[in-house]
mmCIF file of C-alpha atoms in Angstrom:
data_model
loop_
_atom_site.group_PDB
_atom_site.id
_atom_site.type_symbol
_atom_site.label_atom_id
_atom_site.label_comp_id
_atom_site.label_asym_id
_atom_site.label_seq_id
_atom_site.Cartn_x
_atom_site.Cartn_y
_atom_site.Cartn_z
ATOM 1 C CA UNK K 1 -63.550 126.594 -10.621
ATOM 2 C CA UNK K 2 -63.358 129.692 -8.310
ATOM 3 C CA UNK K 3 -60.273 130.624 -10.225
ATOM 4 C CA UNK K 4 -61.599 129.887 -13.812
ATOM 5 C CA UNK K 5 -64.647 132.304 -13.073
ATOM 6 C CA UNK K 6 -62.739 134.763 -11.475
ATOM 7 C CA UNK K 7 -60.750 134.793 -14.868
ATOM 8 C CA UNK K 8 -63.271 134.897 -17.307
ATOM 9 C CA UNK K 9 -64.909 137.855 -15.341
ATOM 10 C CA UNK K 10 -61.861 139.695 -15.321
ATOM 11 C CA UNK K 11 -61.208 139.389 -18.911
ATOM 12 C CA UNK K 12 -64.690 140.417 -20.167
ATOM 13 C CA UNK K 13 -64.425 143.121 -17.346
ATOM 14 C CA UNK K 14 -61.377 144.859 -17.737
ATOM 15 C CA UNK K 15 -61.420 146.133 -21.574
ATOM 16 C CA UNK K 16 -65.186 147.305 -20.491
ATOM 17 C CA UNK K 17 -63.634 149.410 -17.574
ATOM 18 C CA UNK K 18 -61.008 150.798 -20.242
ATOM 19 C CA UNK K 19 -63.185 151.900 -22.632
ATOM 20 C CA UNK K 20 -65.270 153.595 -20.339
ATOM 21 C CA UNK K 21 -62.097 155.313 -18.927
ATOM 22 C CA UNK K 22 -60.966 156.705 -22.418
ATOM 23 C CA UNK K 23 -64.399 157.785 -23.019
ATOM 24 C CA UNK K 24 -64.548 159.744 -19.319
ATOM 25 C CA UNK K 25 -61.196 161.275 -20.537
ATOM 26 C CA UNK K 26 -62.199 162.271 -23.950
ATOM 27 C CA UNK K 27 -65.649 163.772 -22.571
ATOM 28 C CA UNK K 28 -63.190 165.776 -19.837
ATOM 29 C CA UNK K 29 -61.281 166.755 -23.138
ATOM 30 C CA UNK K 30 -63.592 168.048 -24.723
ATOM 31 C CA UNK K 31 -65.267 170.183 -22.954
ATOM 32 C CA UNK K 32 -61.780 172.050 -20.806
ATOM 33 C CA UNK K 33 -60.485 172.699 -24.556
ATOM 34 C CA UNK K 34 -64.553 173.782 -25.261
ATOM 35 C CA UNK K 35 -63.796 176.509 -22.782
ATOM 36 C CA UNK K 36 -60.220 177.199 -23.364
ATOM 37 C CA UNK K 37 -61.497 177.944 -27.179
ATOM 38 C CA UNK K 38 -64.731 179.857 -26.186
ATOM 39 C CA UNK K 39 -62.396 182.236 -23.271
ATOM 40 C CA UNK K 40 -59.092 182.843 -25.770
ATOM 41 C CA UNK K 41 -61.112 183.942 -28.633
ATOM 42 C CA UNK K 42 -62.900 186.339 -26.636
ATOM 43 C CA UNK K 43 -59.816 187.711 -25.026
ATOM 44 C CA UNK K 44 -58.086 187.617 -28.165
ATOM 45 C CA UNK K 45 -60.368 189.704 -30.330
ATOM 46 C CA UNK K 46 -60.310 191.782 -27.288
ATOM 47 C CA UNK K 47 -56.271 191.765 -27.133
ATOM 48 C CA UNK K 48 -56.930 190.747 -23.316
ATOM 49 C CA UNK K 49 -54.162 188.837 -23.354
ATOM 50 C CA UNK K 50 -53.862 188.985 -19.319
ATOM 51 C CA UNK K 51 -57.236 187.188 -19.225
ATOM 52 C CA UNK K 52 -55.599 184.525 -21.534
ATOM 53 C CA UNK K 53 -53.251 183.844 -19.079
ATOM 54 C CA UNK K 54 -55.387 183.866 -16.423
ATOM 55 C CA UNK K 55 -57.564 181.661 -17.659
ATOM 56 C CA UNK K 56 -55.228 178.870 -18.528
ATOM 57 C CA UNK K 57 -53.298 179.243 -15.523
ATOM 58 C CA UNK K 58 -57.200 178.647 -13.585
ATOM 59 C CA UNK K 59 -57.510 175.528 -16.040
ATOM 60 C CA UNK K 60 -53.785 174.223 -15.220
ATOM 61 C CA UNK K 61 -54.860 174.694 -11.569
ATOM 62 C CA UNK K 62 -58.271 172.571 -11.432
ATOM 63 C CA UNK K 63 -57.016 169.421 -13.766
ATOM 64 C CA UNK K 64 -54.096 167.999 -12.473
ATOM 65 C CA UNK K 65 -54.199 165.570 -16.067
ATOM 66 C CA UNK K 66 -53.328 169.147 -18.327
ATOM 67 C CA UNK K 67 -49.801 169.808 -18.548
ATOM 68 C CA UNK K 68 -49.675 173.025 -20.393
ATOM 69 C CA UNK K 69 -51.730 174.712 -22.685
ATOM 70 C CA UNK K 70 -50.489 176.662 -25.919
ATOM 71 C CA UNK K 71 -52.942 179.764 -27.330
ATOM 72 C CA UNK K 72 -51.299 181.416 -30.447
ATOM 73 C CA UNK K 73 -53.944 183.656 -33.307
ATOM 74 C CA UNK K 74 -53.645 182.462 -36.862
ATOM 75 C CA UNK K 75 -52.033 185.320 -38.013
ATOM 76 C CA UNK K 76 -49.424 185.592 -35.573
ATOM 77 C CA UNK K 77 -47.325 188.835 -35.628
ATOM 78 C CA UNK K 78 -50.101 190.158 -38.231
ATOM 79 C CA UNK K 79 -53.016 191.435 -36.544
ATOM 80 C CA UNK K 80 -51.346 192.581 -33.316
ATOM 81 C CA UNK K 81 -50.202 195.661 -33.028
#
């Protein structure tokens, strides 16, 4: 009976505990590429590239989960110079 119980909890517990984790990691998401978006369009319109690279390397540093992060302008090539 012990066993049965155990079981049942386990399946009705488990897919809860998932979901919640892919919701904690799409939150997380959210809001580093929020501030990736918000600091690289500043620096961009700026041409601060440096701070770019700062910034991501900061955001590489504090989540362990981000493996690398890719900032290229629209009109790339165009508008630089």
């Amino acid at each position: 009976m012990v066993l049965i119980i155990t079981l049942f909890f386990a399946y009705m517990f488990i897919p809860m505990q998932k979901n919640a984790f892919n919701q904690i990691m799409y939150t997380q998401g959210e809001t580093v590429s929020k501030s990736i978006v918000q600091a690289s369009s500043d620096a961009i319109i700026s041409k601060d590239f440096g701070f770019i690279v700062e910034h991501n390397v900061d955001v590489l540093k504090n989540n362990a989960s981000i493996h690398y992060v890719l900032v290229s302008p629209k009109s790339w090539g165009k508008d630089l110079d």
